[in-house]
Short mmCIF file of C-alpha atoms in Angstrom, two decimals:
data_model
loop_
_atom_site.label_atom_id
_atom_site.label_comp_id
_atom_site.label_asym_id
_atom_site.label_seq_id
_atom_site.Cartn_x
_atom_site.Cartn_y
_atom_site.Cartn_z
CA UNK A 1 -14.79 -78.42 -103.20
CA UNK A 2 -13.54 -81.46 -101.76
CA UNK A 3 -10.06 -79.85 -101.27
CA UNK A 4 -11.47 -77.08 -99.12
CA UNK A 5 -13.56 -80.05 -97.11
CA UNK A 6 -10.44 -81.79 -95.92
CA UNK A 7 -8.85 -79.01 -95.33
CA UNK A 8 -11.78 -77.48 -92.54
CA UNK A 9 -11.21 -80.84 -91.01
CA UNK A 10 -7.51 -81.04 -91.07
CA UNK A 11 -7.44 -77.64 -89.54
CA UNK A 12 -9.99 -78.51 -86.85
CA UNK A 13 -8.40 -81.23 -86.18
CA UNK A 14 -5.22 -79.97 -85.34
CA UNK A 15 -7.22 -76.88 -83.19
CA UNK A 16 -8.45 -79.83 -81.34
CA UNK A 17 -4.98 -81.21 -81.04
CA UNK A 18 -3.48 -77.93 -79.88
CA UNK A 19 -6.51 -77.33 -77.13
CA UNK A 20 -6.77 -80.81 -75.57
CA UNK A 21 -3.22 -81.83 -76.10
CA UNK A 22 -1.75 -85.64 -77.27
CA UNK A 23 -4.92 -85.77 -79.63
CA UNK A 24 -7.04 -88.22 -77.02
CA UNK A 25 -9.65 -85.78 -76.31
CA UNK A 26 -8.71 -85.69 -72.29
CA UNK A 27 -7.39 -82.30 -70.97
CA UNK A 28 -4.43 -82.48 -68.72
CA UNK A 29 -4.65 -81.06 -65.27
CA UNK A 30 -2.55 -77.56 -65.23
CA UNK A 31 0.26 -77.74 -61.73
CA UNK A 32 -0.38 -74.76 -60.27
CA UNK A 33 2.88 -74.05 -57.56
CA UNK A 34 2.02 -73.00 -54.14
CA UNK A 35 3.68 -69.97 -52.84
CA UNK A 36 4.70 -69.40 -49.51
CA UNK A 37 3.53 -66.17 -48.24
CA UNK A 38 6.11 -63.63 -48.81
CA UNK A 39 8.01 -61.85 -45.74
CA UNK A 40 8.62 -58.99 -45.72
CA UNK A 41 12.70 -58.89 -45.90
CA UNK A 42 14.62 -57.57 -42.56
CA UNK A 43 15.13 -54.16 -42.32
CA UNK A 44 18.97 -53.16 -43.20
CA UNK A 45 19.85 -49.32 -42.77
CA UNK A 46 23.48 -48.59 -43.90
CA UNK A 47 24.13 -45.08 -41.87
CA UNK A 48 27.92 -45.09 -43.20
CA UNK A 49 26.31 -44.69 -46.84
CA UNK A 50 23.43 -42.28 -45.32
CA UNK A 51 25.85 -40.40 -44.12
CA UNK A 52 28.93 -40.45 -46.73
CA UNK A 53 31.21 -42.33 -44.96
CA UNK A 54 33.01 -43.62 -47.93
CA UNK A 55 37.31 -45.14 -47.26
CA UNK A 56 39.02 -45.50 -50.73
CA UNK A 57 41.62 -48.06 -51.73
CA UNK A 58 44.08 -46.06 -52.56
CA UNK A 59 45.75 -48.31 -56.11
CA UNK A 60 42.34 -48.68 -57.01
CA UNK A 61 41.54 -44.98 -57.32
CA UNK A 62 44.75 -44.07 -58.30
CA UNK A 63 43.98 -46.45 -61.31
CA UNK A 64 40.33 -45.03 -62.03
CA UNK A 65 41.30 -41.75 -61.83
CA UNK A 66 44.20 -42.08 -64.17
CA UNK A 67 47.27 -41.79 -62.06
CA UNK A 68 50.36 -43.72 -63.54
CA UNK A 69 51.18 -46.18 -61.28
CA UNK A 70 55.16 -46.03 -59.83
CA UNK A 71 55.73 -42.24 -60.19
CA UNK A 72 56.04 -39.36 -57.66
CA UNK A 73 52.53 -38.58 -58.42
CA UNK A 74 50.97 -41.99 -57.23
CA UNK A 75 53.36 -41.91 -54.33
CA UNK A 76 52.09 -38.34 -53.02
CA UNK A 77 48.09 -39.58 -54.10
CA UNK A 78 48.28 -42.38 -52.02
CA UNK A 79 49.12 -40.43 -49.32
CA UNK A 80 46.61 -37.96 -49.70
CA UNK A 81 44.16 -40.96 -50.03
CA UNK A 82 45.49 -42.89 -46.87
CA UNK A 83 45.35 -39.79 -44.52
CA UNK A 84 41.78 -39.01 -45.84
CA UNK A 85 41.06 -42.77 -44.88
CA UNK A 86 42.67 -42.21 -41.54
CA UNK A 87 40.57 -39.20 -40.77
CA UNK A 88 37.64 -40.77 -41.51
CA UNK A 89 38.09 -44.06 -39.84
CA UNK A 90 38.69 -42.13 -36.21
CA UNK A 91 36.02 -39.83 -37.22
CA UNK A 92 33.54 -42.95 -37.48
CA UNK A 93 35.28 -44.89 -34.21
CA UNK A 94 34.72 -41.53 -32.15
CA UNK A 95 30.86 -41.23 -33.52
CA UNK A 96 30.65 -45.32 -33.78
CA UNK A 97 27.74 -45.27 -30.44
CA UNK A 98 26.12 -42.51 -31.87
CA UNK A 99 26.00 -44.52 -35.66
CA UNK A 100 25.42 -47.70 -34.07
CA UNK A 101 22.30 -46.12 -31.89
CA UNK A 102 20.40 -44.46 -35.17
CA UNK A 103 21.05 -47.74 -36.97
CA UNK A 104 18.63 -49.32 -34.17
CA UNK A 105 16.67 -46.68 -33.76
CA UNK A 106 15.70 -46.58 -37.96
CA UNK A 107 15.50 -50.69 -37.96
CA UNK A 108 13.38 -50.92 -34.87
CA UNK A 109 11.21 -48.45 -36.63
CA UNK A 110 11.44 -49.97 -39.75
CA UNK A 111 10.50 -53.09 -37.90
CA UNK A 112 7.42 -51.76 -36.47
CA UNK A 113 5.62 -50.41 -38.96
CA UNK A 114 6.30 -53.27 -41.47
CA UNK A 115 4.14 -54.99 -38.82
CA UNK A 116 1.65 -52.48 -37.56
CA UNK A 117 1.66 -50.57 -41.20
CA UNK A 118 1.43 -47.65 -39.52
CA UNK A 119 4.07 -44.78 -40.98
CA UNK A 120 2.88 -42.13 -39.34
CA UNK A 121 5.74 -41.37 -36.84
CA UNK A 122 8.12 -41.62 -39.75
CA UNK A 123 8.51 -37.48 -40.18
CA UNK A 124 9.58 -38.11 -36.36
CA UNK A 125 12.49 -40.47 -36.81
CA UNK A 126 14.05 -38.67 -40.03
CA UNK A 127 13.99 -35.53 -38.27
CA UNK A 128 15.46 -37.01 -35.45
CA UNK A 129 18.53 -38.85 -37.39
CA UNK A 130 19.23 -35.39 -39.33
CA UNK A 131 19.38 -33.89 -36.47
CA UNK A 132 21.42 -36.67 -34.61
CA UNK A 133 23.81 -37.09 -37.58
CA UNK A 134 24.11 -33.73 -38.53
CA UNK A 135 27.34 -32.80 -36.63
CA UNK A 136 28.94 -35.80 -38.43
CA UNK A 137 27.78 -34.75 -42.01
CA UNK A 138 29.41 -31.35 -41.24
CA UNK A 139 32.56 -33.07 -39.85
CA UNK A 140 33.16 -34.88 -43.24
CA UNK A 141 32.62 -32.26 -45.93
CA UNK A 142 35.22 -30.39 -44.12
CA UNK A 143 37.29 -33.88 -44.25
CA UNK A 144 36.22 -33.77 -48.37
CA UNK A 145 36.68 -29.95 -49.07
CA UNK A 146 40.39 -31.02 -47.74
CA UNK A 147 40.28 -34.12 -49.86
CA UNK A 148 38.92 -32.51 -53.06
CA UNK A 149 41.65 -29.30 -53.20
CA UNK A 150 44.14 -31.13 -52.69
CA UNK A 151 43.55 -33.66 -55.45
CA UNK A 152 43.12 -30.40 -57.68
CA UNK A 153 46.30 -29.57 -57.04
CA UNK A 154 48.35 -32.85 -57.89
CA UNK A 155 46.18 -33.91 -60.51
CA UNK A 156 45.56 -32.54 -64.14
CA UNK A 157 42.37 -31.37 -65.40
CA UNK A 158 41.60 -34.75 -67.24
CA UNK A 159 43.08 -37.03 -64.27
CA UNK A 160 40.65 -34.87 -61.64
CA UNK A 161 37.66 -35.28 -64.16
CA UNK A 162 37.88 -39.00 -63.79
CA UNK A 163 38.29 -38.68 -59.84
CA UNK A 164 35.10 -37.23 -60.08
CA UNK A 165 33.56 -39.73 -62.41
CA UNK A 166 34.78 -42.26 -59.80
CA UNK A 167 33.62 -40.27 -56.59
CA UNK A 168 30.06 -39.90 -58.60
CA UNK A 169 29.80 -44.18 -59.18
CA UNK A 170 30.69 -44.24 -55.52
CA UNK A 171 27.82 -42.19 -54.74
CA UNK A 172 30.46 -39.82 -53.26
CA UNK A 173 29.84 -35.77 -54.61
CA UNK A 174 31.85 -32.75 -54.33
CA UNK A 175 30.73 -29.24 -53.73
CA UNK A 176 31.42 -26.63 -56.78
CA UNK A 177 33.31 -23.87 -54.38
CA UNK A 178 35.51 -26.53 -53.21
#
């Protein structure tokens, strides 16, 4: 009986240990941090990846997709790769006002109803940008239909399923009847 005695009091006394801490019977005051109040971050719309815009290193995705590096094959690749690059970069300097002016018009949008909360004209603006950017869109599936048949004809079956594997990471996708 006397066992079971100190025992009840060892164990309380260690509860009373864990709750008030250091065993002196005073609590100590919890720090609570102050938090700024949060901002809400800066709008940042990237039209190139809206879009598809996408310019390849040409090594790099010879190596992802497989290509052995100093043959005729990784010779003719990296040319198909560097004129695809080509045509996109003048297709994106001749449409650069038009990308730079939905950019702004998105942000200042974005902007605007961040601070008013009202997203009510939103339907507005994303029918406007299709609309604005559709001509582009068209422009470079054209640009990858010409991309994509030509790597299925250099590359082998396995080779072209890793270009794809690649393209899909890059958030970059090929139509079937390509």
């Amino acid at each position: 009986m006397k066992k079971i005695i100190f025992f009840l009091i060892l164990g309380s006394a260690f509860t009373a240990q864990a709750q008030y801490g250091y065993g002196n019977g005073q609590r100590q005051p919890q720090r609570q941090t102050v938090q700024a109040p949060q901002e809400a971050p800066k709008p940042n719309f990237d039209v190139k990846k809206y879009v598809g815009i996408i310019v390849y290193e040409p090594e790099k995705a010879a190596k992802k997709s497989g290509v052995k590096l100093k043959t005729k094959e990784e010779g003719q690749f990296c040319k198909i790769v560097t004129d695809y690059n080509k045509s996109i970069k003048d297709i994106t300097r001749i449409n650069s006002f038009l990308l730079r002016s939905t950019k702004n018009m998105v942000e200042g949008f974005q902007r605007n109803a961040i601070k008013s909360g009202d997203f009510s004209k939103q339907p507005k603006v994303l029918k406007k940008m299709n609309e604005d950017l559709k001509p582009i869109s068209e422009t470079l599936k054209t640009e990858d239909k010409k991309l994509d048949t030509s790597m299925k004809k250099l590359l082998s079956k396995k080779q072209y399923e890793k270009w794809i594997k690649y393209n899909k990471k890059r958030q970059k996708f090929f139509t079937k009847e390509a």
